[in-house]
XYZ file of C-alpha atoms in Angstrom:
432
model
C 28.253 144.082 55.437
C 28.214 147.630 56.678
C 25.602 150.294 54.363
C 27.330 152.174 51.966
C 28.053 155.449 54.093
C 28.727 153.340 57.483
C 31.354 151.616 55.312
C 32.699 154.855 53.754
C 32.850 156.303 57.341
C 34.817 152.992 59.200
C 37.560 153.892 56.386
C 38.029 157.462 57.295
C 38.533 156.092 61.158
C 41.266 153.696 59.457
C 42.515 156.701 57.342
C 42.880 159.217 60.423
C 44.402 156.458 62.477
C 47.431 155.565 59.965
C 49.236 158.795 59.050
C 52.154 156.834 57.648
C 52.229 153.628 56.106
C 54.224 152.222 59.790
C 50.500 152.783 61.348
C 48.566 151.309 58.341
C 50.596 148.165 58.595
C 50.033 148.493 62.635
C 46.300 148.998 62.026
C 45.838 145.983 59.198
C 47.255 143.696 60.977
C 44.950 144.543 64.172
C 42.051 143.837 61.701
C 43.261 140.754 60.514
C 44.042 139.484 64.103
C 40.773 140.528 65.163
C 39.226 137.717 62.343
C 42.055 135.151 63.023
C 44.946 135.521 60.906
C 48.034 134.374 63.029
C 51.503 136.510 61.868
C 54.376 134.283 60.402
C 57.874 135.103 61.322
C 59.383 135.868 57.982
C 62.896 134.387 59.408
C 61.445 130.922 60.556
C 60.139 128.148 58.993
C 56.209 127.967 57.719
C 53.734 125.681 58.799
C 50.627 125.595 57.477
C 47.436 124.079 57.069
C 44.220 124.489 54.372
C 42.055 126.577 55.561
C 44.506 128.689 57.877
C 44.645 132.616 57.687
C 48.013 133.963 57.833
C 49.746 137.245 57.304
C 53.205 138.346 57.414
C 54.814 142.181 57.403
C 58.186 143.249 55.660
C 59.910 146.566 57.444
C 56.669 147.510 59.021
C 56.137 148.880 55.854
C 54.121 146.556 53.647
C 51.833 143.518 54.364
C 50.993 139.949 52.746
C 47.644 138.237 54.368
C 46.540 134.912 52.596
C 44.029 132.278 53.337
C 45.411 129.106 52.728
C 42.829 127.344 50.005
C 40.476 124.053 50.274
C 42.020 123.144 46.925
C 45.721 121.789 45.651
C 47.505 124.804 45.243
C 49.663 123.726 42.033
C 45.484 123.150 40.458
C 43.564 125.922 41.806
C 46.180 128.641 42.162
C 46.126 132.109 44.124
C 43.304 135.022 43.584
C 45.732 137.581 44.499
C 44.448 141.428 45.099
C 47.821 144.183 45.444
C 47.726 147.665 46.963
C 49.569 150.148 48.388
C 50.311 151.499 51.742
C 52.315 154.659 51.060
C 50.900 157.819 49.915
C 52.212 161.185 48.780
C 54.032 163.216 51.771
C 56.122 165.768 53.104
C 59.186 163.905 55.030
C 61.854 164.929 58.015
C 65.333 164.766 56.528
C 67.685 163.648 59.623
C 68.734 166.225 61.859
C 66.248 168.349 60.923
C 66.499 171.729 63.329
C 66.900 175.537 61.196
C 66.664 178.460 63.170
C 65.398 181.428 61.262
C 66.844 185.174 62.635
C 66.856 183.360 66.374
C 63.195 182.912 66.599
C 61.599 180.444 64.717
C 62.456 176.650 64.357
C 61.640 174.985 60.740
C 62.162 171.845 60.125
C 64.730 170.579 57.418
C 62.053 168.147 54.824
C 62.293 166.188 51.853
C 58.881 165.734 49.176
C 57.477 162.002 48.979
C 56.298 161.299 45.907
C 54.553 164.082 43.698
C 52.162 165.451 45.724
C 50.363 168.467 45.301
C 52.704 170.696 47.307
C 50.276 174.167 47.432
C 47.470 171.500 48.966
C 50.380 171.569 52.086
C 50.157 175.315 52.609
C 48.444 176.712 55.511
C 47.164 173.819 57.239
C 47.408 172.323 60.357
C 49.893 169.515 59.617
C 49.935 166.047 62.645
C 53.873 164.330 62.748
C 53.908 160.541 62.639
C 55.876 157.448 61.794
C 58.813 155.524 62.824
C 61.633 155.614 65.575
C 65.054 153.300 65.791
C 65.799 152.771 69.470
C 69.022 151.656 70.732
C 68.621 147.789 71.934
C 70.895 145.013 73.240
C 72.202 144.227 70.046
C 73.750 146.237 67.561
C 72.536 144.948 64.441
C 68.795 145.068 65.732
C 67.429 148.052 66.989
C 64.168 148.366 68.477
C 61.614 150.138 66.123
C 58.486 151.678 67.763
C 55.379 154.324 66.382
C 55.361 157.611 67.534
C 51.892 160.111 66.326
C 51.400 162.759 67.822
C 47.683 164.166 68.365
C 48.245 167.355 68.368
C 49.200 169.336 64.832
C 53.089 170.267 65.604
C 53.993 171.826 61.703
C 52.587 174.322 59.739
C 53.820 175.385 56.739
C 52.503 179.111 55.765
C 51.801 180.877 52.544
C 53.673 183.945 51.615
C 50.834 186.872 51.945
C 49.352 188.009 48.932
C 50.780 191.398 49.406
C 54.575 190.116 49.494
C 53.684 187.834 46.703
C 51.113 189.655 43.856
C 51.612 186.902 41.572
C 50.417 184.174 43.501
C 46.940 183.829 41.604
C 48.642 183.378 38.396
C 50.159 180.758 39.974
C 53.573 180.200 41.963
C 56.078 177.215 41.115
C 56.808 176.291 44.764
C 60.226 175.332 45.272
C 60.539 172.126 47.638
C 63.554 172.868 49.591
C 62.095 176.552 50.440
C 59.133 177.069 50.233
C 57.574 173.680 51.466
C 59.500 173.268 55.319
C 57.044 173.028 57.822
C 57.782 175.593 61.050
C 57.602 173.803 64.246
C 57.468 176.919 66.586
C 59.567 179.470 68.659
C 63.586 178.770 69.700
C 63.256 177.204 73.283
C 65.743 178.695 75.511
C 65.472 175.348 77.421
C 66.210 172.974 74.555
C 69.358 173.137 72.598
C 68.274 173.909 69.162
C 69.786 171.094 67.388
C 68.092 168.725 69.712
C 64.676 169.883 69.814
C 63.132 167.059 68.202
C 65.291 164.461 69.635
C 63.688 166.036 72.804
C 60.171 165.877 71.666
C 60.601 162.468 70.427
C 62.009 161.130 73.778
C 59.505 162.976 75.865
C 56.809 161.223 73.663
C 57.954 157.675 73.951
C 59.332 158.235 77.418
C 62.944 157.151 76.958
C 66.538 158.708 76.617
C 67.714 161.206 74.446
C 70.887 158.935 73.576
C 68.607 155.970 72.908
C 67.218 157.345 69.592
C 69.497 156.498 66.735
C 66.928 157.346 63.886
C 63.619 157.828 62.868
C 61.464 158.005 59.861
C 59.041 161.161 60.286
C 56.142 162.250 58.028
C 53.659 165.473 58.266
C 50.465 164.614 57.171
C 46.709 166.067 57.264
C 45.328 166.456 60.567
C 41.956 167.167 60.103
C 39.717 163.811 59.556
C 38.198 163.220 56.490
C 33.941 163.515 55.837
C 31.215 162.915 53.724
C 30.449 165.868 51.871
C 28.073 166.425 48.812
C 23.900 167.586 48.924
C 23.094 163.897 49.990
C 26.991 163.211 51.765
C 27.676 161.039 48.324
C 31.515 162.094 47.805
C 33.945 161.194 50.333
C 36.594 163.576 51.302
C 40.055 162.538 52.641
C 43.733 162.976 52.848
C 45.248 159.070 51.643
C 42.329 157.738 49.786
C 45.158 157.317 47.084
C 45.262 153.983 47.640
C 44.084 153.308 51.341
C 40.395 153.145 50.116
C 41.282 150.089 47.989
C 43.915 148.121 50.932
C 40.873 148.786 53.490
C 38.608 147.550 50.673
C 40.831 144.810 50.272
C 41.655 143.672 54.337
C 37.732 144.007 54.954
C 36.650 141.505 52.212
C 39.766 139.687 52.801
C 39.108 139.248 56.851
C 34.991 138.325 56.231
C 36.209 135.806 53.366
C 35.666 131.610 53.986
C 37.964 129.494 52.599
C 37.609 129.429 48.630
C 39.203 126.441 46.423
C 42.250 128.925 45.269
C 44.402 130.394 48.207
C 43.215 134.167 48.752
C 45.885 136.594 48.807
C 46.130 140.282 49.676
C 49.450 142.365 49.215
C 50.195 145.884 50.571
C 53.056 147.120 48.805
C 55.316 149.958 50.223
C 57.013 152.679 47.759
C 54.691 152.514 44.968
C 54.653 156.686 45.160
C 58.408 156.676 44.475
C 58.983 153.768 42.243
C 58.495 150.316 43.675
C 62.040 149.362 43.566
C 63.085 148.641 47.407
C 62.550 145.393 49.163
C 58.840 146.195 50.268
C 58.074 147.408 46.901
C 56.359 146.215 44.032
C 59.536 145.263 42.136
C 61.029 143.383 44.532
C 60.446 139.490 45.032
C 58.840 140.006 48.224
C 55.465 139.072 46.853
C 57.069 135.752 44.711
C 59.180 134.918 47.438
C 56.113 134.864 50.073
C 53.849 132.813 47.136
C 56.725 130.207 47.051
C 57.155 129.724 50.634
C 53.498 128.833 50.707
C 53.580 126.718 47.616
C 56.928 124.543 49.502
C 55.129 124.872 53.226
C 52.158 122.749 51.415
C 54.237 120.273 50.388
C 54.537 121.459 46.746
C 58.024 121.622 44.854
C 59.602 124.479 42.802
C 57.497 123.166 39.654
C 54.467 123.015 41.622
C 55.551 126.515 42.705
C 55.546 127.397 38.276
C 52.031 125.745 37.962
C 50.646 127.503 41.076
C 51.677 131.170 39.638
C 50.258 129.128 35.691
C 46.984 129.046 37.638
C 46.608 132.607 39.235
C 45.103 135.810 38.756
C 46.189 139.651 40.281
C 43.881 142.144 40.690
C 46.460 145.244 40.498
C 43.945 147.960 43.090
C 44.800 151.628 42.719
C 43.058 154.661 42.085
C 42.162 155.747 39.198
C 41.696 159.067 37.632
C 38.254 160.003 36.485
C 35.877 163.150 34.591
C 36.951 166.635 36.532
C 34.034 168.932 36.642
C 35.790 172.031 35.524
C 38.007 170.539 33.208
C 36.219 167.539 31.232
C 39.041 168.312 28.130
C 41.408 167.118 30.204
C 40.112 162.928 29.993
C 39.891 161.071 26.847
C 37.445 162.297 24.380
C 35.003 158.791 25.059
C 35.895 157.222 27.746
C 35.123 159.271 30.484
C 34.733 158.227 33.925
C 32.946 159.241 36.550
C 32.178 159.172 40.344
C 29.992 156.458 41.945
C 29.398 155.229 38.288
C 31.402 151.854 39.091
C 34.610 150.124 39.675
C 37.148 151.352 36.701
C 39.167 149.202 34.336
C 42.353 150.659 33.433
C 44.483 149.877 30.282
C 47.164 151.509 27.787
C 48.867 150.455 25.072
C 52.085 151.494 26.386
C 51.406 148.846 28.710
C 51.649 151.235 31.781
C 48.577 148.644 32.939
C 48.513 144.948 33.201
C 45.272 144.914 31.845
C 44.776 142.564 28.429
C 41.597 141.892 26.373
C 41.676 138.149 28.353
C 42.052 140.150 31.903
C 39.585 142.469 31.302
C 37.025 140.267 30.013
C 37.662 138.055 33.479
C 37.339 141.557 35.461
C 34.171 142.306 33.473
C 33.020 138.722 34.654
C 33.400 139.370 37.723
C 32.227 142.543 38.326
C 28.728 141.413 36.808
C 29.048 138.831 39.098
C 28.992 141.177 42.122
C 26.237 143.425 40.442
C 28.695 146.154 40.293
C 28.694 148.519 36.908
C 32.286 149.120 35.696
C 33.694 151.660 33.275
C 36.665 151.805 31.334
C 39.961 154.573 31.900
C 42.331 155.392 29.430
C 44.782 158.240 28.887
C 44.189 160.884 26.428
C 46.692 160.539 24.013
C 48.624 163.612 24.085
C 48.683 163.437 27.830
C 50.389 160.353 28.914
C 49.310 159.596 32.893
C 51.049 157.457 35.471
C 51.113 154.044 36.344
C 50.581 151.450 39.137
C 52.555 148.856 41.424
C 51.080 146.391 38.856
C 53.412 146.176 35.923
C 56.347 146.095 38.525
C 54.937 143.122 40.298
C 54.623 141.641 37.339
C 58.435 141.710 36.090
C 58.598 139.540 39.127
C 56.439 136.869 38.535
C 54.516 136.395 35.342
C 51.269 136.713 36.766
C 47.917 137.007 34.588
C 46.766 140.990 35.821
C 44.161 143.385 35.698
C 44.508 147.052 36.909
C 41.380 148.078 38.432
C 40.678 151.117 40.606
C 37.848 153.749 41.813
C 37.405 157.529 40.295
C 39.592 160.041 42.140
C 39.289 164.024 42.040
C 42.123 165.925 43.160
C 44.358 162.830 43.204
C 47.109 163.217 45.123
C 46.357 166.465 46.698
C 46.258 166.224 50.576
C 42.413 166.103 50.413
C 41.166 163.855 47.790
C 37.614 163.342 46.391
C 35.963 159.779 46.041
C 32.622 158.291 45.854
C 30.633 156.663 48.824
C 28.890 153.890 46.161
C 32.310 153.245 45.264
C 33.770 152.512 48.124
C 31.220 149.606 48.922
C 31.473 148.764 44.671
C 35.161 147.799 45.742
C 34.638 146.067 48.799
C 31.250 143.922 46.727
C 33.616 142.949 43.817
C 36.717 141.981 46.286
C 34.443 140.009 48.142
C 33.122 137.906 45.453
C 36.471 137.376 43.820
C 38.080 135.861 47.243
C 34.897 133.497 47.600
């Protein structure tokens, strides 16, 4: 196992390398090829064996991985962990071209999520994700990546002197004030084509061939380790890609337990979870019941497997800010690199009960990692996780768990180096 900053540093490489959730798929399913796993075809049939490593990926989007376990999996059950691959983001709407007064080209965007849009402003912003090539047949287009290395958007602040008010604070409207500028009008290019152009000159094919493409701007500047002795962490996407590379690394080192290990990378959890690679959808059930039939177990033995299984539900969590402690609960107040972070609410925006906690707690002393408790203040309601949707799925036993977060959700986040590795200890010793 890597030292605590080695560790912290091998996830901003994964980080910087997935600026949309079509690379972090790409890139976690390179690291589980590179220990073994062999991909299943979601449209044929499943064969496999105890003690195989598997994975499988819906829309390119999200990603299951499982080891297949030494025990009978209607007895022993799964030791699932979930995540996220998505994160907050600025996105291309289709034909995106504007041409301001004949100069400059912006380009037409949509907010992801909730971001923190004045995080956005005045930046040098890298263009990634997804493009839908024409194929031989109609019905199945060929979908390919597409990053770009070099930052192509920028979207710039309005000066202080055309704007007096802006440390008061400025509501920024999303469909002005946050679309990024891409550059000059090209006398060359036809306006209304200029990114079909830089698309096809990328990927080295035909204009005519690209029928779509899913486009994101994201941070271009790799995270560090900042902090008097580098102990914080500082990164666009740690929100939740800290916790899915936690989760692939112990996953990918893991032997083959008695219950069947099993990793999930939802899609969509910033937006809601409800499309077929979210959260609440039965992508997750369906996969667990495939598995269950493929080892020779029927439907009921399907019931008794899910009976027998725990979820770990892995997002961030939010934790102490320095400059504004009144703003977390008045007791329980979390902090950086003080531990792993058990969420619950009574307005059950958490899976967490008193029976999954106490399991969690178990655990975590098992690891010899500390863990500390997050609750909302009262009068200040916060979000929620992938978790409870999963579990409207399939009635799972859960635990939300997550590390402390500063600036959560901005496009540079703060974490702790200790709790990186606390994450990837504790995931390590539950899939054992």
């Amino acid at each position: 196992m890597l030292n605590e900053k080695d560790f912290a540093c091998s996830l901003l490489d994964f980080i910087h390398d997935s600026p949309s959730e079509f690379h972090v798929v790409s890139n976690s399913e390179s690291i589980l090829e590179k220990a073994g796993f062999a991909r299943l075809d979601p449209g044929a049939e499943w064969k496999l064996v105890k003690g195989g490593k598997y994975f499988c990926s819906v829309n390119g989007s999200a990603i299951s991985a499982f080891i297949v376990g030494k025990g009978e999996i209607d007895e022993q059950g799964f030791r699932i962990l979930t995540t996220h691959t998505d994160s907050p983001s600025i996105r291309l709407k289709p034909s995106p071209e504007m041409v301001v007064e004949g100069h400059y080209v912006k380009l037409n965007a949509e907010v992801y999520g909730s971001p923190i849009l004045n995080t956005w402003l005045d930046r040098p912003l890298a263009l990634a994700g997804r493009v839908s090539l024409r194929d031989s047949r109609a019905l199945f287009p060929k979908d390919v990546l597409v990053r770009f290395s070099e930052p192509l958007l920028y979207i710039p602040n309005i000066s202080i002197h055309h704007n007096k008010e802006v440390n008061s604070g400025v509501a920024l409207n999303p469909q002005k004030d946050m679309i990024p500028v891409l550059g000059e009008v090209d006398p060359d290019v036809p306006n209304d084509r200029r990114i079909l152009r830089i698309l096809a000159e990328k990927l080295g094919v035909e204009e005519e061939r690209i029928l779509a493409f899913e486009l994101c701007a994201s941070e271009h500047e790799k995270g560090s380790l900042v902090g008097a002795k580098g102990e914080f962490v500082s990164s666009t996407k740690l929100d939740n890609l800290a916790l899915l590379y936690a989760g692939l690394q112990a996953l990918s080192q893991a032997g083959v337990a008695e219950s069947t290990s099993f990793l999930c990378g939802f899609d969509n959890e910033e937006i809601g979870n409800r499309t077929r690679q979210g959260a609440e959808s039965p992508m997750m059930a369906s996969f667990m019941e495939r598995i269950t039939l493929a080892l020779g177990k029927d439907r009921a033995g399907f019931f008794r497997a899910v009976s027998n299984s725990f979820m770990v539900s892995a997002d961030m969590s939010q934790c102490l800010h320095p400059n504004a402690p009144e703003k977390t609960d008045p007791v329980t107040k979390v902090m950086i690199n003080k531990g792993l972070v058990v969420k619950s609410s009574g307005a059950q925006k958490f899976t967490s009960d008193s029976n999954s906690i106490a399991a969690f707690r178990e655990l975590c002393a098992e690891a010899g990692v500390p863990c500390q408790y997050y609750i909302n203040r009262s009068d200040a309601p916060g979000g929620s996780t992938a978790g409870p949707s999963a579990i409207t799925q399939i009635p799972l036993r859960a635990v939300d768990v997550g590390i402390p977060l500063l600036a959560m959700h901005s496009i540079r986040e703060l974490g702790g180096v200790k709790d990186l590795s606390y994450a990837l200890r504790v995931f390590t010793r539950y899939f054992a």
